CSV table of N, CA and C in Angstrom, one decimal:
chain,number,residue,atom,x,y,z
A,1,MET,N,27.6,105.1,19.0
A,1,MET,CA,27.7,104.4,17.7
A,1,MET,C,27.4,105.4,16.6
A,2,GLY,N,28.3,105.6,15.7
A,2,GLY,CA,28.2,106.6,14.6
A,2,GLY,C,27.8,105.9,13.3
A,3,GLU,N,27.2,106.7,12.5
A,3,GLU,CA,26.8,106.2,11.2
A,3,GLU,C,27.1,107.3,10.2
A,4,THR,N,27.7,106.9,9.0
A,4,THR,CA,28.0,107.9,8.0
A,4,THR,C,27.5,107.3,6.7
A,5,VAL,N,26.8,108.1,5.8
A,5,VAL,CA,26.3,107.6,4.5
A,5,VAL,C,27.1,108.3,3.4
A,6,TYR,N,27.6,107.6,2.5
A,6,TYR,CA,28.3,108.1,1.3
A,6,TYR,C,27.5,107.7,0.1
A,7,GLU,N,27.6,108.5,-1.0
A,7,GLU,CA,27.0,108.2,-2.3
A,7,GLU,C,28.1,108.2,-3.3
A,8,THR,N,28.1,107.2,-4.2
A,8,THR,CA,29.0,107.1,-5.3
A,8,THR,C,28.2,106.9,-6.6
A,9,TYR,N,28.7,107.4,-7.7
A,9,TYR,CA,28.0,107.4,-8.9
A,9,TYR,C,28.7,106.6,-10.0
A,10,SER,N,29.8,105.9,-9.6
A,10,SER,CA,30.5,105.0,-10.6
A,10,SER,C,31.3,104.0,-9.8
A,11,ALA,N,31.8,103.0,-10.5
A,11,ALA,CA,32.6,101.9,-9.9
A,11,ALA,C,33.9,102.6,-9.4
A,12,GLU,N,34.4,103.5,-10.2
A,12,GLU,CA,35.7,104.2,-9.8
A,12,GLU,C,35.5,105.0,-8.5
A,13,GLU,N,34.4,105.7,-8.3
A,13,GLU,CA,34.1,106.4,-7.0
A,13,GLU,C,33.9,105.4,-5.9
A,14,THR,N,33.3,104.2,-6.1
A,14,THR,CA,33.1,103.2,-5.1
A,14,THR,C,34.5,102.7,-4.7
A,15,GLU,N,35.4,102.4,-5.6
A,15,GLU,CA,36.7,102.0,-5.3
A,15,GLU,C,37.5,103.0,-4.6
A,16,GLU,N,37.4,104.3,-5.0
A,16,GLU,CA,38.1,105.4,-4.3
A,16,GLU,C,37.7,105.5,-2.8
A,17,LEU,N,36.4,105.3,-2.6
A,17,LEU,CA,35.9,105.4,-1.2
A,17,LEU,C,36.6,104.2,-0.4
A,18,GLY,N,36.6,103.1,-1.0
A,18,GLY,CA,37.3,101.9,-0.3
A,18,GLY,C,38.7,102.2,-0.1
A,19,GLU,N,39.4,102.8,-1.0
A,19,GLU,CA,40.8,103.2,-0.9
A,19,GLU,C,41.0,104.1,0.3
A,20,LYS,N,40.1,105.1,0.5
A,20,LYS,CA,40.2,106.0,1.6
A,20,LYS,C,40.1,105.3,2.9
A,21,MET,N,39.1,104.3,2.9
A,21,MET,CA,38.9,103.6,4.2
A,21,MET,C,40.1,102.7,4.4
A,22,GLY,N,40.8,102.1,3.4
A,22,GLY,CA,42.0,101.3,3.6
A,22,GLY,C,43.1,102.1,4.1
A,23,CYS,N,43.2,103.4,3.7
A,23,CYS,CA,44.3,104.3,4.2
A,23,CYS,C,44.1,104.6,5.7
A,24,LEU,N,42.9,104.6,6.1
A,24,LEU,CA,42.6,104.9,7.5
A,24,LEU,C,42.6,103.7,8.4
A,25,ALA,N,42.6,102.5,7.9
A,25,ALA,CA,42.5,101.3,8.6
A,25,ALA,C,43.7,101.1,9.6
A,26,ALA,N,43.4,100.5,10.7
A,26,ALA,CA,44.4,100.2,11.7
A,26,ALA,C,44.5,98.7,11.9
A,27,PRO,N,45.6,98.1,12.4
A,27,PRO,CA,45.7,96.7,12.7
A,27,PRO,C,44.6,96.3,13.7
A,28,GLY,N,43.9,95.2,13.4
A,28,GLY,CA,42.9,94.7,14.3
A,28,GLY,C,41.5,95.2,13.9
A,29,ASP,N,41.4,96.1,12.9
A,29,ASP,CA,40.1,96.5,12.4
A,29,ASP,C,39.3,95.4,11.7
A,30,VAL,N,38.0,95.4,11.9
A,30,VAL,CA,37.2,94.4,11.2
A,30,VAL,C,36.1,95.2,10.5
A,31,TYR,N,36.0,95.0,9.2
A,31,TYR,CA,34.9,95.6,8.4
A,31,TYR,C,34.0,94.5,7.9
A,32,THR,N,32.7,94.6,8.2
A,32,THR,CA,31.8,93.7,7.6
A,32,THR,C,31.1,94.4,6.4
A,33,LEU,N,30.8,93.6,5.4
A,33,LEU,CA,30.3,94.1,4.2
A,33,LEU,C,29.1,93.3,3.7
A,34,THR,N,28.0,94.1,3.6
A,34,THR,CA,26.8,93.4,3.1
A,34,THR,C,26.2,94.2,1.9
A,35,GLY,N,25.4,93.5,1.1
A,35,GLY,CA,24.8,94.0,0.0
A,35,GLY,C,24.4,92.9,-1.0
A,36,ASP,N,23.5,93.2,-1.8
A,36,ASP,CA,23.0,92.2,-2.8
A,36,ASP,C,24.1,91.8,-3.8
A,37,LEU,N,24.0,90.7,-4.5
A,37,LEU,CA,24.9,90.3,-5.5
A,37,LEU,C,25.0,91.4,-6.6
A,38,GLY,N,26.2,91.7,-7.0
A,38,GLY,CA,26.5,92.7,-8.0
A,38,GLY,C,26.4,94.1,-7.6
A,39,VAL,N,26.4,94.4,-6.3
A,39,VAL,CA,26.3,95.7,-5.8
A,39,VAL,C,27.6,96.5,-5.7
A,40,GLY,N,28.7,95.7,-5.8
A,40,GLY,CA,30.0,96.4,-5.8
A,40,GLY,C,30.9,96.1,-4.5
A,41,LYS,N,30.6,95.0,-3.8
A,41,LYS,CA,31.4,94.7,-2.6
A,41,LYS,C,32.8,94.4,-3.0
A,42,THR,N,33.0,93.7,-4.1
A,42,THR,CA,34.4,93.4,-4.5
A,42,THR,C,35.1,94.6,-5.0
A,43,VAL,N,34.5,95.5,-5.7
A,43,VAL,CA,35.1,96.7,-6.2
A,43,VAL,C,35.5,97.6,-5.0
A,44,PHE,N,34.6,97.7,-4.0
A,44,PHE,CA,34.9,98.4,-2.7
A,44,PHE,C,36.1,97.8,-2.0
A,45,THR,N,36.2,96.4,-2.0
A,45,THR,CA,37.3,95.7,-1.3
A,45,THR,C,38.6,95.9,-2.1
A,46,GLN,N,38.5,96.0,-3.4
A,46,GLN,CA,39.7,96.2,-4.2
A,46,GLN,C,40.3,97.6,-3.8
A,47,GLY,N,39.4,98.6,-3.6
A,47,GLY,CA,39.8,99.9,-3.2
A,47,GLY,C,40.5,99.9,-1.8
A,48,ILE,N,39.9,99.1,-0.9
A,48,ILE,CA,40.5,99.0,0.5
A,48,ILE,C,41.9,98.4,0.3
A,49,ALA,N,42.1,97.4,-0.5
A,49,ALA,CA,43.4,96.8,-0.7
A,49,ALA,C,44.4,97.8,-1.2
A,50,LYS,N,43.9,98.6,-2.1
A,50,LYS,CA,44.8,99.6,-2.7
A,50,LYS,C,45.2,100.6,-1.6
A,51,GLY,N,44.3,101.0,-0.7
A,51,GLY,CA,44.6,101.9,0.4
A,51,GLY,C,45.6,101.3,1.3
A,52,LEU,N,45.7,100.0,1.4
A,52,LEU,CA,46.6,99.3,2.2
A,52,LEU,C,48.0,99.1,1.6
A,53,GLY,N,48.1,99.5,0.3
A,53,GLY,CA,49.3,99.3,-0.5
A,53,GLY,C,49.5,98.0,-1.1
A,54,ILE,N,48.4,97.2,-1.2
A,54,ILE,CA,48.5,95.9,-1.8
A,54,ILE,C,48.4,96.0,-3.3
A,55,GLU,N,49.4,95.5,-4.0
A,55,GLU,CA,49.5,95.7,-5.5
A,55,GLU,C,48.9,94.5,-6.3
A,56,GLU,N,48.9,93.3,-5.6
A,56,GLU,CA,48.4,92.1,-6.4
A,56,GLU,C,46.9,92.2,-6.6
A,57,ALA,N,46.4,91.5,-7.6
A,57,ALA,CA,45.0,91.5,-7.9
A,57,ALA,C,44.2,90.9,-6.8
A,58,VAL,N,43.1,91.6,-6.5
A,58,VAL,CA,42.2,91.1,-5.4
A,58,VAL,C,40.9,90.7,-6.0
A,59,SER,N,40.5,89.5,-5.7
A,59,SER,CA,39.2,89.0,-6.2
A,59,SER,C,38.5,88.3,-5.0
A,60,SER,N,37.2,88.1,-5.1
A,60,SER,CA,36.4,87.6,-4.0
A,60,SER,C,36.7,86.1,-3.8
A,61,PRO,N,37.1,85.7,-2.6
A,61,PRO,CA,37.4,84.3,-2.3
A,61,PRO,C,36.2,83.4,-2.1
A,62,THR,N,35.2,83.4,-3.0
A,62,THR,CA,34.0,82.8,-2.9
A,62,THR,C,34.1,81.3,-2.5
A,63,PHE,N,35.1,80.6,-3.2
A,63,PHE,CA,35.2,79.2,-2.9
A,63,PHE,C,36.2,78.8,-1.9
A,64,THR,N,37.2,79.7,-1.7
A,64,THR,CA,38.2,79.4,-0.7
A,64,THR,C,37.9,80.0,0.7
A,65,ILE,N,36.8,80.8,0.8
A,65,ILE,CA,36.3,81.5,2.0
A,65,ILE,C,37.2,82.6,2.4
A,66,VAL,N,38.5,82.4,2.5
A,66,VAL,CA,39.4,83.5,2.9
A,66,VAL,C,40.7,83.6,2.1
A,67,GLN,N,41.1,84.8,1.8
A,67,GLN,CA,42.3,85.0,1.0
A,67,GLN,C,43.1,86.0,1.9
A,68,VAL,N,44.4,85.7,2.1
A,68,VAL,CA,45.3,86.5,2.8
A,68,VAL,C,46.3,87.2,1.9
A,69,TYR,N,46.4,88.6,2.1
A,69,TYR,CA,47.3,89.4,1.3
A,69,TYR,C,48.3,90.0,2.3
A,70,GLU,N,49.6,89.8,2.0
A,70,GLU,CA,50.6,90.2,2.9
A,70,GLU,C,51.4,91.4,2.3
A,71,GLY,N,51.2,91.9,1.1
A,71,GLY,CA,52.1,92.8,0.5
A,71,GLY,C,51.9,94.3,0.8
A,72,GLY,N,51.0,94.6,1.7
A,72,GLY,CA,50.7,96.0,2.1
A,72,GLY,C,51.3,96.4,3.4
A,73,ARG,N,50.9,97.5,4.0
A,73,ARG,CA,51.4,98.0,5.2
A,73,ARG,C,51.0,97.2,6.4
A,74,MET,N,50.0,96.3,6.2
A,74,MET,CA,49.6,95.3,7.3
A,74,MET,C,48.9,94.1,6.5
A,75,PRO,N,48.8,93.0,7.2
A,75,PRO,CA,48.1,91.9,6.5
A,75,PRO,C,46.6,92.3,6.2
A,76,PHE,N,46.1,91.7,5.2
A,76,PHE,CA,44.7,92.0,4.8
A,76,PHE,C,44.0,90.6,4.6
A,77,TYR,N,43.0,90.4,5.5
A,77,TYR,CA,42.3,89.1,5.5
A,77,TYR,C,40.9,89.3,4.8
A,78,HIS,N,40.7,88.8,3.7
A,78,HIS,CA,39.5,89.0,2.9
A,78,HIS,C,38.6,87.7,2.9
A,79,PHE,N,37.5,87.8,3.6
A,79,PHE,CA,36.6,86.7,3.7
A,79,PHE,C,35.4,86.9,2.7
A,80,ASP,N,34.9,85.8,2.1
A,80,ASP,CA,33.6,85.8,1.5
A,80,ASP,C,32.9,84.6,2.0
A,81,VAL,N,31.9,84.8,2.9
A,81,VAL,CA,31.3,83.7,3.6
A,81,VAL,C,29.9,83.3,2.9
A,82,TYR,N,29.7,83.7,1.7
A,82,TYR,CA,28.5,83.4,1.0
A,82,TYR,C,28.2,81.9,0.9
A,83,ARG,N,29.2,81.1,0.8
A,83,ARG,CA,29.0,79.7,0.6
A,83,ARG,C,29.1,78.9,1.9
A,84,ILE,N,29.2,79.6,3.1
A,84,ILE,CA,29.3,78.9,4.4
A,84,ILE,C,27.9,78.2,4.6
A,85,GLY,N,28.0,76.9,4.8
A,85,GLY,CA,26.8,76.2,5.1
A,85,GLY,C,26.4,76.2,6.6
A,86,ASP,N,27.4,76.3,7.4
A,86,ASP,CA,27.2,76.2,8.9
A,86,ASP,C,28.3,77.1,9.5
A,87,ILE,N,27.9,77.9,10.5
A,87,ILE,CA,28.9,78.8,11.1
A,87,ILE,C,30.1,78.0,11.7
A,88,GLU,N,29.9,76.7,12.1
A,88,GLU,CA,31.0,76.0,12.6
A,88,GLU,C,32.2,75.8,11.6
A,89,GLU,N,31.9,76.0,10.3
A,89,GLU,CA,32.9,75.9,9.3
A,89,GLU,C,33.9,77.0,9.5
A,90,MET,N,33.5,78.1,10.1
A,90,MET,CA,34.4,79.3,10.3
A,90,MET,C,35.4,78.9,11.4
A,91,ASP,N,35.0,78.1,12.4
A,91,ASP,CA,36.0,77.7,13.4
A,91,ASP,C,37.1,76.8,12.8
A,92,GLU,N,36.6,76.0,11.8
A,92,GLU,CA,37.6,75.0,11.1
A,92,GLU,C,38.7,75.8,10.4
A,93,ILE,N,38.4,77.0,9.9
A,93,ILE,CA,39.4,77.7,9.2
A,93,ILE,C,40.1,78.7,10.1
A,94,GLY,N,39.8,78.7,11.4
A,94,GLY,CA,40.5,79.5,12.4
A,94,GLY,C,40.1,81.0,12.2
A,95,CYS,N,38.9,81.3,12.1
A,95,CYS,CA,38.4,82.7,11.9
A,95,CYS,C,38.9,83.6,13.0
A,96,GLU,N,38.9,83.2,14.2
A,96,GLU,CA,39.3,84.1,15.3
A,96,GLU,C,40.7,84.6,15.2
A,97,ASP,N,41.6,83.8,14.6
A,97,ASP,CA,43.0,84.2,14.4
A,97,ASP,C,43.0,85.4,13.4
A,98,TYR,N,42.1,85.4,12.5
A,98,TYR,CA,42.0,86.6,11.5
A,98,TYR,C,41.2,87.7,12.2
A,99,PHE,N,40.1,87.4,12.8
A,99,PHE,CA,39.2,88.5,13.4
A,99,PHE,C,40.0,89.3,14.4
A,100,TYR,N,40.9,88.7,15.1
A,100,TYR,CA,41.6,89.3,16.2
A,100,TYR,C,43.1,89.4,15.9
A,101,GLY,N,43.4,89.4,14.6
A,101,GLY,CA,44.8,89.3,14.2
A,101,GLY,C,45.4,90.7,14.1
A,102,LYS,N,46.6,90.8,13.4
A,102,LYS,CA,47.4,92.0,13.4
A,102,LYS,C,47.1,92.8,12.1
A,103,GLY,N,46.1,92.4,11.3
A,103,GLY,CA,45.8,93.1,10.1
A,103,GLY,C,44.4,93.6,10.0
A,104,LEU,N,44.0,94.0,8.8
A,104,LEU,CA,42.6,94.4,8.6
A,104,LEU,C,41.8,93.2,8.0
A,105,CYS,N,40.7,93.0,8.6
A,105,CYS,CA,39.8,91.8,8.2
A,105,CYS,C,38.5,92.4,7.6
A,106,ILE,N,38.2,92.0,6.3
A,106,ILE,CA,36.9,92.4,5.7
A,106,ILE,C,36.2,91.1,5.5
A,107,ILE,N,34.9,91.1,5.8
A,107,ILE,CA,34.0,89.9,5.7
A,107,ILE,C,32.8,90.3,4.8
A,108,GLU,N,32.8,89.7,3.6
A,108,GLU,CA,31.7,89.9,2.7
A,108,GLU,C,30.6,88.9,3.1
A,109,TRP,N,29.3,89.3,3.0
A,109,TRP,CA,28.2,88.6,3.4
A,109,TRP,C,28.2,88.3,4.9
A,110,ALA,N,28.7,89.2,5.7
A,110,ALA,CA,28.9,89.0,7.1
A,110,ALA,C,27.6,88.7,7.9
A,111,ASN,N,26.5,89.1,7.3
A,111,ASN,CA,25.2,88.9,8.0
A,111,ASN,C,24.9,87.4,8.2
A,112,LEU,N,25.6,86.5,7.4
A,112,LEU,CA,25.4,85.1,7.4
A,112,LEU,C,26.1,84.5,8.6
A,113,ILE,N,27.1,85.2,9.2
A,113,ILE,CA,27.8,84.7,10.4
A,113,ILE,C,27.7,85.6,11.6
A,114,GLU,N,26.6,86.4,11.6
A,114,GLU,CA,26.5,87.5,12.6
A,114,GLU,C,26.8,87.0,14.1
A,115,PRO,N,26.3,85.8,14.5
A,115,PRO,CA,26.5,85.4,15.9
A,115,PRO,C,28.0,85.3,16.3
A,116,ILE,N,28.9,85.2,15.4
A,116,ILE,CA,30.3,85.0,15.8
A,116,ILE,C,31.2,86.3,15.4
A,117,LEU,N,30.5,87.3,15.0
A,117,LEU,CA,31.3,88.5,14.6
A,117,LEU,C,31.9,89.2,15.8
A,118,PRO,N,33.0,89.8,15.7
A,118,PRO,CA,33.6,90.5,16.8
A,118,PRO,C,32.7,91.7,17.3
A,119,PRO,N,32.7,92.0,18.6
A,119,PRO,CA,31.8,93.0,19.1
A,119,PRO,C,32.2,94.4,18.7
A,120,ARG,N,33.4,94.6,18.3
A,120,ARG,CA,33.8,95.9,17.7
A,120,ARG,C,34.1,95.7,16.3
A,121,ARG,N,33.4,96.5,15.4
A,121,ARG,CA,33.5,96.3,14.0
A,121,ARG,C,32.9,97.5,13.3
A,122,SER,N,33.2,97.7,12.0
A,122,SER,CA,32.5,98.7,11.2
A,122,SER,C,31.6,97.9,10.2
A,123,GLU,N,30.3,98.2,10.3
A,123,GLU,CA,29.4,97.5,9.4
A,123,GLU,C,29.2,98.4,8.2
A,124,ILE,N,29.5,97.9,7.0
A,124,ILE,CA,29.4,98.6,5.7
A,124,ILE,C,28.3,97.9,4.9
A,125,THR,N,27.3,98.7,4.5
A,125,THR,CA,26.2,98.2,3.7
A,125,THR,C,26.2,99.0,2.4
A,126,ILE,N,26.2,98.3,1.2
A,126,ILE,CA,26.2,98.9,-0.1
A,126,ILE,C,24.8,98.6,-0.7
A,127,GLU,N,24.2,99.6,-1.2
A,127,GLU,CA,22.8,99.5,-1.8
A,127,GLU,C,22.8,100.2,-3.1
A,128,LYS,N,22.0,99.6,-4.1
A,128,LYS,CA,21.7,100.3,-5.3
A,128,LYS,C,20.4,101.0,-5.2
A,129,ASP,N,20.2,102.0,-6.1
A,129,ASP,CA,18.9,102.7,-6.3
A,129,ASP,C,18.9,103.0,-7.7
A,130,LEU,N,18.2,102.1,-8.5
A,130,LEU,CA,18.2,102.3,-10.0
A,130,LEU,C,17.5,103.6,-10.4
A,131,GLU,N,16.7,104.2,-9.6
A,131,GLU,CA,16.1,105.5,-9.9
A,131,GLU,C,17.1,106.6,-9.9
A,132,ARG,N,18.2,106.4,-9.2
A,132,ARG,CA,19.3,107.4,-9.2
A,132,ARG,C,20.4,107.1,-10.2
A,133,GLY,N,20.2,106.0,-10.9
A,133,GLY,CA,21.2,105.7,-12.0
A,133,GLY,C,21.8,104.3,-11.7
A,134,PHE,N,22.2,103.7,-12.9
A,134,PHE,CA,22.6,102.3,-12.8
A,134,PHE,C,23.9,102.1,-11.9
A,135,ASP,N,24.8,103.1,-11.9
A,135,ASP,CA,26.0,103.0,-11.1
A,135,ASP,C,25.9,103.7,-9.8
A,136,TYR,N,24.8,104.2,-9.4
A,136,TYR,CA,24.6,104.9,-8.1
A,136,TYR,C,24.7,103.8,-7.0
A,137,ARG,N,25.5,104.2,-5.9
A,137,ARG,CA,25.5,103.3,-4.7
A,137,ARG,C,25.4,104.2,-3.5
A,138,LYS,N,24.6,103.7,-2.5
A,138,LYS,CA,24.5,104.3,-1.2
A,138,LYS,C,25.3,103.4,-0.3
A,139,ILE,N,26.4,103.9,0.3
A,139,ILE,CA,27.3,103.1,1.2
A,139,ILE,C,27.2,103.7,2.6
A,140,THR,N,26.6,102.9,3.5
A,140,THR,CA,26.4,103.2,4.9
A,140,THR,C,27.5,102.5,5.8
A,141,VAL,N,28.2,103.3,6.6
A,141,VAL,CA,29.2,102.8,7.5
A,141,VAL,C,28.7,103.1,8.9
A,142,ARG,N,28.5,102.0,9.7
A,142,ARG,CA,28.1,102.1,11.1
A,142,ARG,C,29.2,101.5,12.0
A,143,GLU,N,29.6,102.2,13.0
A,143,GLU,CA,30.6,101.7,14.0
A,143,GLU,C,29.8,101.0,15.0
A,144,ILE,N,30.2,99.7,15.3
A,144,ILE,CA,29.5,98.9,16.2
A,144,ILE,C,30.4,98.6,17.4
A,145,ILE,N,29.9,98.8,18.6
A,145,ILE,CA,30.7,98.4,19.8
A,145,ILE,C,29.6,97.7,20.7
A,146,GLU,N,29.7,96.4,20.7
A,146,GLU,CA,28.7,95.7,21.6
A,146,GLU,C,29.4,95.4,23.0
A,147,THR,N,28.6,95.4,24.0
A,147,THR,CA,29.1,95.2,25.3
A,147,THR,C,28.7,93.8,25.8
């Protein structure tokens, strides 16, 4: 299980890191994304979409739970589970079809649905540190393979 830490100092750098990860993504990959409100999860996700070649505007699907983008080199399934009241709601929207689909799946606030996450995933945590600057972000990527 590997872990890599990145540091960014602007929203543009955070988006660029996301874009690099989007370029490297393969069908079936699942990225979980955690961090406080306003830390840059959506900016990072917009970069991922850019790396997949998606040209349409990407915003957080807070009220729809999932947004599907088809315009890139593979489907992009963008979840925001912040408003999930019960994990069973994820079954109702067919989450496994997305988690184990032919595209890249990113799940914002994934810690809220941890019991149903796929055993193989990349956990991405974004943190602020105001002592290092308002736009500083520490982005930790951990590869998870549960048996």
